[in-house]
Coordinates of C-alpha atoms in Angstrom, one line a residue:
L2 CA 0.1 0.0 0.0
F3 CA 2.8 2.4 0.8
S4 CA 4.7 1.9 -2.5
S5 CA 1.5 2.5 -4.4
G6 CA 0.7 5.8 -2.7
K7 CA -2.3 4.3 -0.7
A8 CA -0.7 4.8 2.7
A9 CA 1.4 7.5 4.3
M10 CA 2.7 6.0 7.4
L11 CA 4.3 2.6 7.9
I12 CA 5.5 1.0 11.2
T13 CA 8.4 -1.3 10.2
G14 CA 12.2 -1.7 10.3
S15 CA 14.6 0.2 8.2
N16 CA 14.7 -2.7 5.6
A17 CA 11.4 -1.6 4.3
I18 CA 12.9 1.4 2.8
G19 CA 15.1 -0.4 0.2
A20 CA 12.0 -2.5 -0.7
I21 CA 9.9 0.5 -1.1
T22 CA 12.5 2.5 -3.2
S23 CA 13.1 -0.4 -5.4
Q24 CA 9.5 -0.6 -6.3
V25 CA 9.0 3.3 -6.5
P26 CA 12.4 4.8 -7.3
E27 CA 10.9 8.3 -7.2
L28 CA 10.4 8.0 -3.5
K29 CA 14.3 7.9 -3.0
G30 CA 15.2 10.7 -0.7
K31 CA 11.5 11.6 0.1
L32 CA 11.2 9.1 3.0
G33 CA 11.7 9.8 6.6
S34 CA 11.6 7.9 9.9
F35 CA 11.1 8.7 13.6
P36 CA 10.9 6.7 16.8
V37 CA 7.4 5.6 17.6
P38 CA 6.0 8.0 20.4
A39 CA 5.5 6.6 23.9
V40 CA 7.5 3.4 23.1
E41 CA 10.2 3.3 25.7
R42 CA 12.5 1.0 24.0
S43 CA 13.1 -0.6 20.6
V44 CA 13.3 -4.3 20.2
S45 CA 16.2 -5.9 18.4
T46 CA 16.4 -9.5 17.3
P47 CA 19.9 -10.2 16.3
G48 CA 21.0 -13.8 15.5
G49 CA 17.9 -14.6 13.4
F50 CA 20.1 -14.6 10.3
G51 CA 23.7 -15.4 9.6
Y52 CA 26.2 -16.8 7.1
F53 CA 27.3 -20.4 7.4
I54 CA 29.7 -22.6 5.2
T55 CA 28.9 -26.1 4.5
P56 CA 32.0 -28.2 4.0
G57 CA 32.5 -29.1 0.4
K58 CA 33.5 -28.2 -3.1
H59 CA 33.1 -24.3 -2.7
E60 CA 34.2 -23.9 1.0
K61 CA 37.0 -21.5 0.1
E62 CA 35.0 -19.3 -2.3
S63 CA 32.2 -19.2 0.2
A64 CA 34.6 -18.0 3.0
E65 CA 36.0 -15.4 0.6
F66 CA 32.4 -14.2 -0.3
I67 CA 31.5 -13.9 3.5
K68 CA 34.8 -11.8 4.0
F69 CA 34.0 -9.7 1.0
M70 CA 30.5 -9.0 2.4
L71 CA 31.6 -8.2 5.9
E72 CA 34.2 -5.6 4.9
K73 CA 33.3 -2.1 6.0
E74 CA 32.8 -0.6 2.7
R75 CA 30.7 -3.6 1.5
A76 CA 28.6 -3.4 4.6
L77 CA 28.0 0.4 4.0
E78 CA 27.3 0.0 0.4
F79 CA 24.7 -2.9 1.3
S80 CA 23.1 -0.5 4.0
V81 CA 22.8 2.5 1.6
M82 CA 21.5 0.3 -1.2
T83 CA 18.8 -1.5 1.0
G84 CA 18.0 1.0 3.7
R85 CA 19.0 -1.7 6.4
L86 CA 20.9 -0.3 9.3
P87 CA 24.4 -1.5 9.4
T88 CA 25.1 -4.1 12.1
R89 CA 28.7 -3.1 12.7
T90 CA 29.4 -0.3 15.3
E91 CA 32.1 1.5 13.2
T92 CA 29.6 1.8 10.3
L93 CA 26.7 3.4 12.3
N94 CA 28.7 6.6 12.5
D95 CA 29.7 6.7 9.0
P96 CA 28.5 9.9 7.0
S97 CA 27.0 7.8 4.2
I98 CA 24.6 6.4 6.9
N99 CA 24.1 9.5 8.9
D100 CA 23.4 11.6 5.7
M101 CA 20.3 9.5 4.9
P102 CA 17.2 11.3 6.3
E103 CA 15.0 8.2 6.0
L104 CA 17.4 6.5 8.6
A105 CA 17.4 9.3 11.1
G106 CA 14.5 8.0 13.3
F107 CA 16.0 4.5 13.2
L108 CA 19.3 5.8 14.3
E109 CA 17.7 7.9 17.1
A110 CA 15.8 4.9 18.3
R111 CA 18.9 2.7 18.5
Q112 CA 19.9 4.6 21.8
T113 CA 17.1 2.6 23.4
V114 CA 17.5 -0.7 21.9
Y115 CA 16.4 -3.8 23.9
E116 CA 18.2 -6.9 22.7
T117 CA 15.9 -9.9 23.1
P118 CA 17.4 -12.8 25.2
N119 CA 18.9 -15.5 23.0
I120 CA 17.0 -18.7 24.1
P121 CA 16.9 -22.1 22.8
G122 CA 13.7 -22.5 20.8
Y123 CA 13.8 -18.9 19.4
S124 CA 13.2 -20.5 16.0
E125 CA 10.1 -22.3 17.4
I126 CA 8.7 -19.0 18.5
N127 CA 8.7 -17.8 14.9
D128 CA 7.0 -20.9 13.9
V129 CA 4.3 -20.2 16.5
H130 CA 3.9 -16.7 15.0
G131 CA 3.5 -18.1 11.4
Q132 CA 1.1 -20.8 12.4
A133 CA -1.1 -18.2 14.2
Y134 CA -1.1 -15.9 11.2
Q135 CA -1.9 -18.8 8.8
S136 CA -4.8 -20.0 11.1
V137 CA -6.4 -16.6 10.9
F138 CA -5.8 -16.3 7.2
T139 CA -7.4 -19.6 6.5
G140 CA -10.4 -18.9 8.7
E141 CA -9.3 -21.8 11.0
S142 CA -9.4 -19.5 14.0
T143 CA -10.2 -15.9 15.0
V144 CA -7.6 -13.5 15.9
E145 CA -8.4 -14.0 19.6
E146 CA -8.2 -17.8 19.4
A147 CA -5.0 -17.7 17.4
A148 CA -3.4 -15.3 19.8
A149 CA -4.4 -17.2 22.9
K150 CA -3.1 -20.5 21.3
A151 CA 0.3 -18.7 20.2
Q152 CA 0.7 -17.2 23.7
K153 CA 0.3 -20.7 25.4
R154 CA 2.7 -22.3 23.0
A155 CA 5.3 -19.5 23.4
Q156 CA 5.0 -19.6 27.1
E157 CA 5.6 -23.4 26.9
I158 CA 8.8 -22.9 24.8
C159 CA 10.0 -20.3 27.2
D160 CA 9.3 -22.3 30.2
A161 CA 11.2 -25.2 28.8
A162 CA 14.1 -22.9 28.0
N163 CA 14.2 -21.7 31.5
E164 CA 14.2 -25.3 33.0
G165 CA 17.3 -26.2 30.8

């Protein structure tokens, strides 16, 4: 809706900027961001994605690609191109990032970031979310029923993690 001009505000992560401007290039430089009022802290979920190398035929090339992508200049280029905030501390203060008005609110909000605890079962929590959404979309359950079921299952996963 946003990229088609049917919405004026979007609550999302910075990664949406790249998606929006790739669909509607004329919006580049016209987007802005701000911390959501009354939210005391932002939530970060690091560790959800990462690189890994499977031993085999292209092991050396894979390692070289990862090194290439993790270089400061490549990380900055990726952030500028996609709108994603850089994940390396030294890149957050780079002028190429700080000169992007669409990232200003995200950069401001990072002062109050709460990093979610890394627990075993984190991927299961993501599955619980997906199952809840799917059950509502298919008409299998109401929003309230799906939320209650998801809350119960998420609590079970967290309780199991706390026991271990």
